[in-house]
């Protein structure tokens, strides 16, 4: 398996494991699809996954697609391949739990698109990012251009994609693509600790927040406002909020324990 899914307690993990470059060829993408399917099932399991970490084994997160897959493809074959593979990225993006990508080494092209499919990105100092498809005559085929624009704005996204530039993680931190920049030796330990803390939070409320932010990004604040009353009704009636409010009244802030229900 070039990608595998594992779960420890409330935390799930998708791990790219085809070093050193974790190139997105047909086998890796097929295994990634299986891992995303396993994560979807884990959300609704008897012992549910309440947060997801996406990471890699080895020196690099992913250097992008194995370009040999493009050689000799007809337009019809290329369109069919994208229609088959793009849903894997959107399904990861739409998981109703917080997701965090931890990036070390190279995070290029499809690898960066995979990271952009997660809610947050943490990177090791020295990591490198780039949507470099223009350097081979292409563009980001897994939605990277539009997802980058949503995070950094239209002008910066155009600069990055038109030039096929590779940027240091520090630049991506300045632009808001990377949420936290950490020494390489701290990245995994601190990201796991963070995801464990998020997984212990009010899972249904976090899912509602994720949906509202997505609606605002796609359709503006008005779209999120329209959906908010129904979501608020569900969350106010949830076990977590009811018990959280009781804990606040009885013990003060910071003592609530959330069951994710």
PDB file of N, CA, C and O in Angstrom, residues 158-225:
ATOM      1  N   UNK A 158      -2.615  33.863  -9.037  1.00  0.00           N
ATOM      2  CA  UNK A 158      -2.182  33.994 -10.442  1.00  0.00           C
ATOM      3  C   UNK A 158      -0.663  34.017 -10.533  1.00  0.00           C
ATOM      4  O   UNK A 158      -0.072  33.346 -11.392  1.00  0.00           O
ATOM      5  N   UNK A 159      -0.038  34.774  -9.663  1.00  0.00           N
ATOM      6  CA  UNK A 159       1.428  34.823  -9.670  1.00  0.00           C
ATOM      7  C   UNK A 159       2.022  33.438  -9.472  1.00  0.00           C
ATOM      8  O   UNK A 159       2.929  33.018 -10.202  1.00  0.00           O
ATOM      9  N   UNK A 160       1.493  32.719  -8.492  1.00  0.00           N
ATOM     10  CA  UNK A 160       2.051  31.409  -8.152  1.00  0.00           C
ATOM     11  C   UNK A 160       1.842  30.397  -9.267  1.00  0.00           C
ATOM     12  O   UNK A 160       2.753  29.642  -9.623  1.00  0.00           O
ATOM     13  N   UNK A 161       0.643  30.370  -9.848  1.00  0.00           N
ATOM     14  CA  UNK A 161       0.323  29.342 -10.843  1.00  0.00           C
ATOM     15  C   UNK A 161       0.887  29.712 -12.214  1.00  0.00           C
ATOM     16  O   UNK A 161       1.433  28.845 -12.916  1.00  0.00           O
ATOM     17  N   UNK A 162       0.795  30.975 -12.607  1.00  0.00           N
ATOM     18  CA  UNK A 162       1.331  31.367 -13.907  1.00  0.00           C
ATOM     19  C   UNK A 162       2.826  31.056 -14.001  1.00  0.00           C
ATOM     20  O   UNK A 162       3.312  30.595 -15.035  1.00  0.00           O
ATOM     21  N   UNK A 163       3.551  31.354 -12.940  1.00  0.00           N
ATOM     22  CA  UNK A 163       4.999  31.188 -12.978  1.00  0.00           C
ATOM     23  C   UNK A 163       5.478  29.790 -12.651  1.00  0.00           C
ATOM     24  O   UNK A 163       6.645  29.470 -12.871  1.00  0.00           O
ATOM     25  N   UNK A 164       4.589  28.965 -12.112  1.00  0.00           N
ATOM     26  CA  UNK A 164       5.019  27.642 -11.678  1.00  0.00           C
ATOM     27  C   UNK A 164       6.113  27.717 -10.632  1.00  0.00           C
ATOM     28  O   UNK A 164       7.015  26.873 -10.597  1.00  0.00           O
ATOM     29  N   UNK A 165       6.019  28.720  -9.771  1.00  0.00           N
ATOM     30  CA  UNK A 165       7.098  28.995  -8.825  1.00  0.00           C
ATOM     31  C   UNK A 165       7.111  28.018  -7.656  1.00  0.00           C
ATOM     32  O   UNK A 165       6.068  27.494  -7.251  1.00  0.00           O
ATOM     33  N   UNK A 166       8.293  27.817  -7.102  1.00  0.00           N
ATOM     34  CA  UNK A 166       8.471  27.063  -5.861  1.00  0.00           C
ATOM     35  C   UNK A 166       8.810  28.063  -4.766  1.00  0.00           C
ATOM     36  O   UNK A 166       9.701  28.902  -4.928  1.00  0.00           O
ATOM     37  N   UNK A 167       8.070  27.968  -3.651  1.00  0.00           N
ATOM     38  CA  UNK A 167       8.212  28.927  -2.565  1.00  0.00           C
ATOM     39  C   UNK A 167       8.655  28.234  -1.281  1.00  0.00           C
ATOM     40  O   UNK A 167       8.223  27.101  -1.004  1.00  0.00           O
ATOM     41  N   UNK A 168       9.440  28.915  -0.464  1.00  0.00           N
ATOM     42  CA  UNK A 168       9.750  28.357   0.854  1.00  0.00           C
ATOM     43  C   UNK A 168       8.516  28.377   1.747  1.00  0.00           C
ATOM     44  O   UNK A 168       7.604  29.190   1.559  1.00  0.00           O
ATOM     45  N   UNK A 169       8.497  27.491   2.703  1.00  0.00           N
ATOM     46  CA  UNK A 169       7.361  27.428   3.623  1.00  0.00           C
ATOM     47  C   UNK A 169       7.126  28.761   4.315  1.00  0.00           C
ATOM     48  O   UNK A 169       5.988  29.103   4.642  1.00  0.00           O
ATOM     49  N   UNK A 170       8.189  29.518   4.537  1.00  0.00           N
ATOM     50  CA  UNK A 170       8.040  30.818   5.196  1.00  0.00           C
ATOM     51  C   UNK A 170       7.174  31.767   4.370  1.00  0.00           C
ATOM     52  O   UNK A 170       6.378  32.534   4.920  1.00  0.00           O
ATOM     53  N   UNK A 171       7.297  31.708   3.031  1.00  0.00           N
ATOM     54  CA  UNK A 171       6.446  32.544   2.186  1.00  0.00           C
ATOM     55  C   UNK A 171       4.991  32.085   2.260  1.00  0.00           C
ATOM     56  O   UNK A 171       4.062  32.908   2.325  1.00  0.00           O
ATOM     57  N   UNK A 172       4.773  30.777   2.270  1.00  0.00           N
ATOM     58  CA  UNK A 172       3.419  30.263   2.381  1.00  0.00           C
ATOM     59  C   UNK A 172       2.800  30.596   3.739  1.00  0.00           C
ATOM     60  O   UNK A 172       1.589  30.789   3.853  1.00  0.00           O
ATOM     61  N   UNK A 173       3.634  30.702   4.750  1.00  0.00           N
ATOM     62  CA  UNK A 173       3.150  31.135   6.068  1.00  0.00           C
ATOM     63  C   UNK A 173       2.735  32.604   6.006  1.00  0.00           C
ATOM     64  O   UNK A 173       1.676  32.990   6.518  1.00  0.00           O
ATOM     65  N   UNK A 174       3.539  33.432   5.356  1.00  0.00           N
ATOM     66  CA  UNK A 174       3.211  34.851   5.214  1.00  0.00           C
ATOM     67  C   UNK A 174       1.912  35.028   4.431  1.00  0.00           C
ATOM     68  O   UNK A 174       1.108  35.910   4.741  1.00  0.00           O
ATOM     69  N   UNK A 175       1.681  34.181   3.444  1.00  0.00           N
ATOM     70  CA  UNK A 175       0.497  34.292   2.595  1.00  0.00           C
ATOM     71  C   UNK A 175      -0.748  33.690   3.236  1.00  0.00           C
ATOM     72  O   UNK A 175      -1.857  33.923   2.771  1.00  0.00           O
ATOM     73  N   UNK A 176      -0.579  32.891   4.269  1.00  0.00           N
ATOM     74  CA  UNK A 176      -1.737  32.298   4.934  1.00  0.00           C
ATOM     75  C   UNK A 176      -2.084  30.897   4.478  1.00  0.00           C
ATOM     76  O   UNK A 176      -3.102  30.353   4.898  1.00  0.00           O
ATOM     77  N   UNK A 177      -1.244  30.285   3.631  1.00  0.00           N
ATOM     78  CA  UNK A 177      -1.462  28.893   3.249  1.00  0.00           C
ATOM     79  C   UNK A 177      -1.079  27.974   4.394  1.00  0.00           C
ATOM     80  O   UNK A 177      -1.770  26.995   4.690  1.00  0.00           O
ATOM     81  N   UNK A 178       0.038  28.278   5.027  1.00  0.00           N
ATOM     82  CA  UNK A 178       0.537  27.499   6.163  1.00  0.00           C
ATOM     83  C   UNK A 178       0.096  28.176   7.453  1.00  0.00           C
ATOM     84  O   UNK A 178       0.323  29.373   7.652  1.00  0.00           O
ATOM     85  N   UNK A 179      -0.541  27.408   8.328  1.00  0.00           N
ATOM     86  CA  UNK A 179      -1.010  27.955   9.601  1.00  0.00           C
ATOM     87  C   UNK A 179       0.106  28.079  10.631  1.00  0.00           C
ATOM     88  O   UNK A 179       0.142  29.047  11.400  1.00  0.00           O
ATOM     89  N   UNK A 180       0.991  27.080  10.655  1.00  0.00           N
ATOM     90  CA  UNK A 180       2.099  27.110  11.606  1.00  0.00           C
ATOM     91  C   UNK A 180       3.359  26.588  10.932  1.00  0.00           C
ATOM     92  O   UNK A 180       3.319  25.640  10.161  1.00  0.00           O
ATOM     93  N   UNK A 181       4.477  27.215  11.289  1.00  0.00           N
ATOM     94  CA  UNK A 181       5.788  26.854  10.774  1.00  0.00           C
ATOM     95  C   UNK A 181       6.630  26.393  11.954  1.00  0.00           C
ATOM     96  O   UNK A 181       6.804  27.130  12.932  1.00  0.00           O
ATOM     97  N   UNK A 182       7.143  25.154  11.883  1.00  0.00           N
ATOM     98  CA  UNK A 182       7.785  24.533  13.042  1.00  0.00           C
ATOM     99  C   UNK A 182       9.135  23.936  12.657  1.00  0.00           C
ATOM    100  O   UNK A 182       9.355  23.558  11.499  1.00  0.00           O
ATOM    101  N   UNK A 183      10.046  23.810  13.632  1.00  0.00           N
ATOM    102  CA  UNK A 183      11.275  23.063  13.371  1.00  0.00           C
ATOM    103  C   UNK A 183      10.932  21.637  12.948  1.00  0.00           C
ATOM    104  O   UNK A 183       9.973  21.051  13.471  1.00  0.00           O
ATOM    105  N   UNK A 184      11.673  21.067  12.008  1.00  0.00           N
ATOM    106  CA  UNK A 184      11.334  19.726  11.510  1.00  0.00           C
ATOM    107  C   UNK A 184      11.183  18.688  12.605  1.00  0.00           C
ATOM    108  O   UNK A 184      10.301  17.819  12.535  1.00  0.00           O
ATOM    109  N   UNK A 185      12.016  18.778  13.622  1.00  0.00           N
ATOM    110  CA  UNK A 185      11.978  17.773  14.683  1.00  0.00           C
ATOM    111  C   UNK A 185      10.740  17.892  15.567  1.00  0.00           C
ATOM    112  O   UNK A 185      10.407  16.961  16.311  1.00  0.00           O
ATOM    113  N   UNK A 186      10.020  19.018  15.482  1.00  0.00           N
ATOM    114  CA  UNK A 186       8.830  19.230  16.315  1.00  0.00           C
ATOM    115  C   UNK A 186       7.522  18.985  15.570  1.00  0.00           C
ATOM    116  O   UNK A 186       6.458  18.907  16.199  1.00  0.00           O
ATOM    117  N   UNK A 187       7.592  18.884  14.246  1.00  0.00           N
ATOM    118  CA  UNK A 187       6.370  18.921  13.435  1.00  0.00           C
ATOM    119  C   UNK A 187       5.401  17.810  13.794  1.00  0.00           C
ATOM    120  O   UNK A 187       4.219  18.071  14.079  1.00  0.00           O
ATOM    121  N   UNK A 188       5.849  16.570  13.782  1.00  0.00           N
ATOM    122  CA  UNK A 188       4.930  15.459  13.986  1.00  0.00           C
ATOM    123  C   UNK A 188       4.389  15.426  15.412  1.00  0.00           C
ATOM    124  O   UNK A 188       3.182  15.258  15.631  1.00  0.00           O
ATOM    125  N   UNK A 189       5.266  15.582  16.388  1.00  0.00           N
ATOM    126  CA  UNK A 189       4.816  15.500  17.778  1.00  0.00           C
ATOM    127  C   UNK A 189       3.790  16.585  18.087  1.00  0.00           C
ATOM    128  O   UNK A 189       2.735  16.301  18.681  1.00  0.00           O
ATOM    129  N   UNK A 190       4.069  17.810  17.676  1.00  0.00           N
ATOM    130  CA  UNK A 190       3.160  18.904  18.004  1.00  0.00           C
ATOM    131  C   UNK A 190       1.865  18.819  17.202  1.00  0.00           C
ATOM    132  O   UNK A 190       0.793  19.176  17.710  1.00  0.00           O
ATOM    133  N   UNK A 191       1.940  18.348  15.964  1.00  0.00           N
ATOM    134  CA  UNK A 191       0.712  18.231  15.171  1.00  0.00           C
ATOM    135  C   UNK A 191      -0.191  17.135  15.729  1.00  0.00           C
ATOM    136  O   UNK A 191      -1.414  17.306  15.792  1.00  0.00           O
ATOM    137  N   UNK A 192       0.391  16.027  16.152  1.00  0.00           N
ATOM    138  CA  UNK A 192      -0.413  14.957  16.749  1.00  0.00           C
ATOM    139  C   UNK A 192      -1.079  15.453  18.033  1.00  0.00           C
ATOM    140  O   UNK A 192      -2.269  15.214  18.271  1.00  0.00           O
ATOM    141  N   UNK A 193      -0.326  16.163  18.844  1.00  0.00           N
ATOM    142  CA  UNK A 193      -0.883  16.686  20.092  1.00  0.00           C
ATOM    143  C   UNK A 193      -2.041  17.654  19.811  1.00  0.00           C
ATOM    144  O   UNK A 193      -3.080  17.614  20.489  1.00  0.00           O
ATOM    145  N   UNK A 194      -1.870  18.502  18.804  1.00  0.00           N
ATOM    146  CA  UNK A 194      -2.925  19.454  18.456  1.00  0.00           C
ATOM    147  C   UNK A 194      -4.176  18.734  17.972  1.00  0.00           C
ATOM    148  O   UNK A 194      -5.295  19.040  18.389  1.00  0.00           O
ATOM    149  N   UNK A 195      -4.007  17.764  17.072  1.00  0.00           N
ATOM    150  CA  UNK A 195      -5.157  17.053  16.523  1.00  0.00           C
ATOM    151  C   UNK A 195      -5.867  16.260  17.617  1.00  0.00           C
ATOM    152  O   UNK A 195      -7.105  16.168  17.629  1.00  0.00           O
ATOM    153  N   UNK A 196      -5.132  15.705  18.549  1.00  0.00           N
ATOM    154  CA  UNK A 196      -5.758  15.004  19.671  1.00  0.00           C
ATOM    155  C   UNK A 196      -6.620  15.969  20.488  1.00  0.00           C
ATOM    156  O   UNK A 196      -7.728  15.609  20.924  1.00  0.00           O
ATOM    157  N   UNK A 197      -6.134  17.184  20.667  1.00  0.00           N
ATOM    158  CA  UNK A 197      -6.918  18.173  21.427  1.00  0.00           C
ATOM    159  C   UNK A 197      -8.183  18.568  20.669  1.00  0.00           C
ATOM    160  O   UNK A 197      -9.271  18.659  21.257  1.00  0.00           O
ATOM    161  N   UNK A 198      -8.065  18.766  19.352  1.00  0.00           N
ATOM    162  CA  UNK A 198      -9.230  19.118  18.557  1.00  0.00           C
ATOM    163  C   UNK A 198     -10.240  17.971  18.533  1.00  0.00           C
ATOM    164  O   UNK A 198     -11.455  18.173  18.586  1.00  0.00           O
ATOM    165  N   UNK A 199      -9.728  16.734  18.474  1.00  0.00           N
ATOM    166  CA  UNK A 199     -10.613  15.571  18.444  1.00  0.00           C
ATOM    167  C   UNK A 199     -11.416  15.434  19.728  1.00  0.00           C
ATOM    168  O   UNK A 199     -12.503  14.846  19.721  1.00  0.00           O
ATOM    169  N   UNK A 200     -10.899  15.957  20.818  1.00  0.00           N
ATOM    170  CA  UNK A 200     -11.618  15.907  22.095  1.00  0.00           C
ATOM    171  C   UNK A 200     -12.618  17.048  22.248  1.00  0.00           C
ATOM    172  O   UNK A 200     -13.293  17.148  23.273  1.00  0.00           O
ATOM    173  N   UNK A 201     -12.751  17.880  21.229  1.00  0.00           N
ATOM    174  CA  UNK A 201     -13.648  19.032  21.300  1.00  0.00           C
ATOM    175  C   UNK A 201     -15.074  18.676  20.914  1.00  0.00           C
ATOM    176  O   UNK A 201     -15.425  17.503  20.734  1.00  0.00           O
ATOM    177  N   UNK A 202     -15.920  19.686  20.775  1.00  0.00           N
ATOM    178  CA  UNK A 202     -17.342  19.464  20.423  1.00  0.00           C
ATOM    179  C   UNK A 202     -17.476  19.158  18.932  1.00  0.00           C
ATOM    180  O   UNK A 202     -17.650  20.046  18.106  1.00  0.00           O
ATOM    181  N   UNK A 203     -17.413  17.902  18.576  1.00  0.00           N
ATOM    182  CA  UNK A 203     -17.285  17.468  17.185  1.00  0.00           C
ATOM    183  C   UNK A 203     -18.398  18.002  16.300  1.00  0.00           C
ATOM    184  O   UNK A 203     -18.157  18.453  15.175  1.00  0.00           O
ATOM    185  N   UNK A 204     -19.635  17.942  16.773  1.00  0.00           N
ATOM    186  CA  UNK A 204     -20.755  18.407  15.947  1.00  0.00           C
ATOM    187  C   UNK A 204     -20.686  19.920  15.725  1.00  0.00           C
ATOM    188  O   UNK A 204     -20.990  20.408  14.626  1.00  0.00           O
ATOM    189  N   UNK A 205     -20.295  20.656  16.733  1.00  0.00           N
ATOM    190  CA  UNK A 205     -20.170  22.111  16.581  1.00  0.00           C
ATOM    191  C   UNK A 205     -19.043  22.454  15.612  1.00  0.00           C
ATOM    192  O   UNK A 205     -19.164  23.389  14.805  1.00  0.00           O
ATOM    193  N   UNK A 206     -17.947  21.702  15.680  1.00  0.00           N
ATOM    194  CA  UNK A 206     -16.845  21.953  14.753  1.00  0.00           C
ATOM    195  C   UNK A 206     -17.254  21.625  13.326  1.00  0.00           C
ATOM    196  O   UNK A 206     -16.860  22.324  12.383  1.00  0.00           O
ATOM    197  N   UNK A 207     -18.047  20.563  13.146  1.00  0.00           N
ATOM    198  CA  UNK A 207     -18.545  20.224  11.807  1.00  0.00           C
ATOM    199  C   UNK A 207     -19.434  21.344  11.270  1.00  0.00           C
ATOM    200  O   UNK A 207     -19.366  21.694  10.083  1.00  0.00           O
ATOM    201  N   UNK A 208     -20.276  21.904  12.135  1.00  0.00           N
ATOM    202  CA  UNK A 208     -21.136  23.013  11.715  1.00  0.00           C
ATOM    203  C   UNK A 208     -20.302  24.232  11.333  1.00  0.00           C
ATOM    204  O   UNK A 208     -20.572  24.905  10.330  1.00  0.00           O
ATOM    205  N   UNK A 209     -19.275  24.512  12.126  1.00  0.00           N
ATOM    206  CA  UNK A 209     -18.390  25.630  11.818  1.00  0.00           C
ATOM    207  C   UNK A 209     -17.694  25.419  10.480  1.00  0.00           C
ATOM    208  O   UNK A 209     -17.596  26.344   9.654  1.00  0.00           O
ATOM    209  N   UNK A 210     -17.208  24.199  10.251  1.00  0.00           N
ATOM    210  CA  UNK A 210     -16.548  23.884   8.976  1.00  0.00           C
ATOM    211  C   UNK A 210     -17.494  24.110   7.805  1.00  0.00           C
ATOM    212  O   UNK A 210     -17.105  24.668   6.772  1.00  0.00           O
ATOM    213  N   UNK A 211     -18.737  23.695   7.970  1.00  0.00           N
ATOM    214  CA  UNK A 211     -19.711  23.884   6.892  1.00  0.00           C
ATOM    215  C   UNK A 211     -19.977  25.362   6.644  1.00  0.00           C
ATOM    216  O   UNK A 211     -20.052  25.800   5.495  1.00  0.00           O
ATOM    217  N   UNK A 212     -20.117  26.155   7.698  1.00  0.00           N
ATOM    218  CA  UNK A 212     -20.395  27.575   7.538  1.00  0.00           C
ATOM    219  C   UNK A 212     -19.240  28.297   6.859  1.00  0.00           C
ATOM    220  O   UNK A 212     -19.448  29.157   5.994  1.00  0.00           O
ATOM    221  N   UNK A 213     -18.019  27.965   7.237  1.00  0.00           N
ATOM    222  CA  UNK A 213     -16.858  28.592   6.605  1.00  0.00           C
ATOM    223  C   UNK A 213     -16.807  28.224   5.133  1.00  0.00           C
ATOM    224  O   UNK A 213     -16.521  29.059   4.263  1.00  0.00           O
ATOM    225  N   UNK A 214     -17.104  26.953   4.817  1.00  0.00           N
ATOM    226  CA  UNK A 214     -17.131  26.529   3.424  1.00  0.00           C
ATOM    227  C   UNK A 214     -18.205  27.246   2.628  1.00  0.00           C
ATOM    228  O   UNK A 214     -17.973  27.665   1.485  1.00  0.00           O
ATOM    229  N   UNK A 215     -19.386  27.392   3.219  1.00  0.00           N
ATOM    230  CA  UNK A 215     -20.459  28.117   2.539  1.00  0.00           C
ATOM    231  C   UNK A 215     -20.081  29.567   2.300  1.00  0.00           C
ATOM    232  O   UNK A 215     -20.353  30.130   1.235  1.00  0.00           O
ATOM    233  N   UNK A 216     -19.450  30.194   3.285  1.00  0.00           N
ATOM    234  CA  UNK A 216     -19.031  31.584   3.128  1.00  0.00           C
ATOM    235  C   UNK A 216     -17.978  31.718   2.039  1.00  0.00           C
ATOM    236  O   UNK A 216     -18.006  32.664   1.242  1.00  0.00           O
ATOM    237  N   UNK A 217     -17.044  30.757   1.976  1.00  0.00           N
ATOM    238  CA  UNK A 217     -16.008  30.809   0.951  1.00  0.00           C
ATOM    239  C   UNK A 217     -16.596  30.620  -0.439  1.00  0.00           C
ATOM    240  O   UNK A 217     -16.174  31.267  -1.400  1.00  0.00           O
ATOM    241  N   UNK A 218     -17.592  29.741  -0.563  1.00  0.00           N
ATOM    242  CA  UNK A 218     -18.160  29.433  -1.871  1.00  0.00           C
ATOM    243  C   UNK A 218     -19.230  30.429  -2.303  1.00  0.00           C
ATOM    244  O   UNK A 218     -19.298  30.800  -3.482  1.00  0.00           O
ATOM    245  N   UNK A 219     -20.092  30.833  -1.356  1.00  0.00           N
ATOM    246  CA  UNK A 219     -21.248  31.645  -1.728  1.00  0.00           C
ATOM    247  C   UNK A 219     -21.371  32.967  -1.014  1.00  0.00           C
ATOM    248  O   UNK A 219     -22.381  33.658  -1.170  1.00  0.00           O
ATOM    249  N   UNK A 220     -20.387  33.330  -0.191  1.00  0.00           N
ATOM    250  CA  UNK A 220     -20.423  34.591   0.529  1.00  0.00           C
ATOM    251  C   UNK A 220     -21.052  34.455   1.906  1.00  0.00           C
ATOM    252  O   UNK A 220     -21.633  33.414   2.258  1.00  0.00           O
ATOM    253  N   UNK A 221     -20.942  35.513   2.679  1.00  0.00           N
ATOM    254  CA  UNK A 221     -21.455  35.513   4.050  1.00  0.00           C
ATOM    255  C   UNK A 221     -22.958  35.251   4.075  1.00  0.00           C
ATOM    256  O   UNK A 221     -23.472  34.573   4.967  1.00  0.00           O
ATOM    257  N   UNK A 222     -23.670  35.756   3.089  1.00  0.00           N
ATOM    258  CA  UNK A 222     -25.116  35.560   3.059  1.00  0.00           C
ATOM    259  C   UNK A 222     -25.506  34.099   2.985  1.00  0.00           C
ATOM    260  O   UNK A 222     -26.478  33.671   3.628  1.00  0.00           O
ATOM    261  N   UNK A 223     -24.762  33.310   2.226  1.00  0.00           N
ATOM    262  CA  UNK A 223     -25.066  31.881   2.127  1.00  0.00           C
ATOM    263  C   UNK A 223     -24.878  31.193   3.472  1.00  0.00           C
ATOM    264  O   UNK A 223     -25.678  30.338   3.873  1.00  0.00           O
ATOM    265  N   UNK A 224     -23.822  31.579   4.181  1.00  0.00           N
ATOM    266  CA  UNK A 224     -23.591  31.008   5.513  1.00  0.00           C
ATOM    267  C   UNK A 224     -24.672  31.458   6.487  1.00  0.00           C
ATOM    268  O   UNK A 224     -25.159  30.658   7.303  1.00  0.00           O
ATOM    269  N   UNK A 225     -25.060  32.719   6.418  1.00  0.00           N
ATOM    270  CA  UNK A 225     -26.108  33.216   7.311  1.00  0.00           C
ATOM    271  C   UNK A 225     -27.431  32.482   7.092  1.00  0.00           C
ATOM    272  O   UNK A 225     -28.166  32.196   8.046  1.00  0.00           O
TER     273      UNK A 225
END
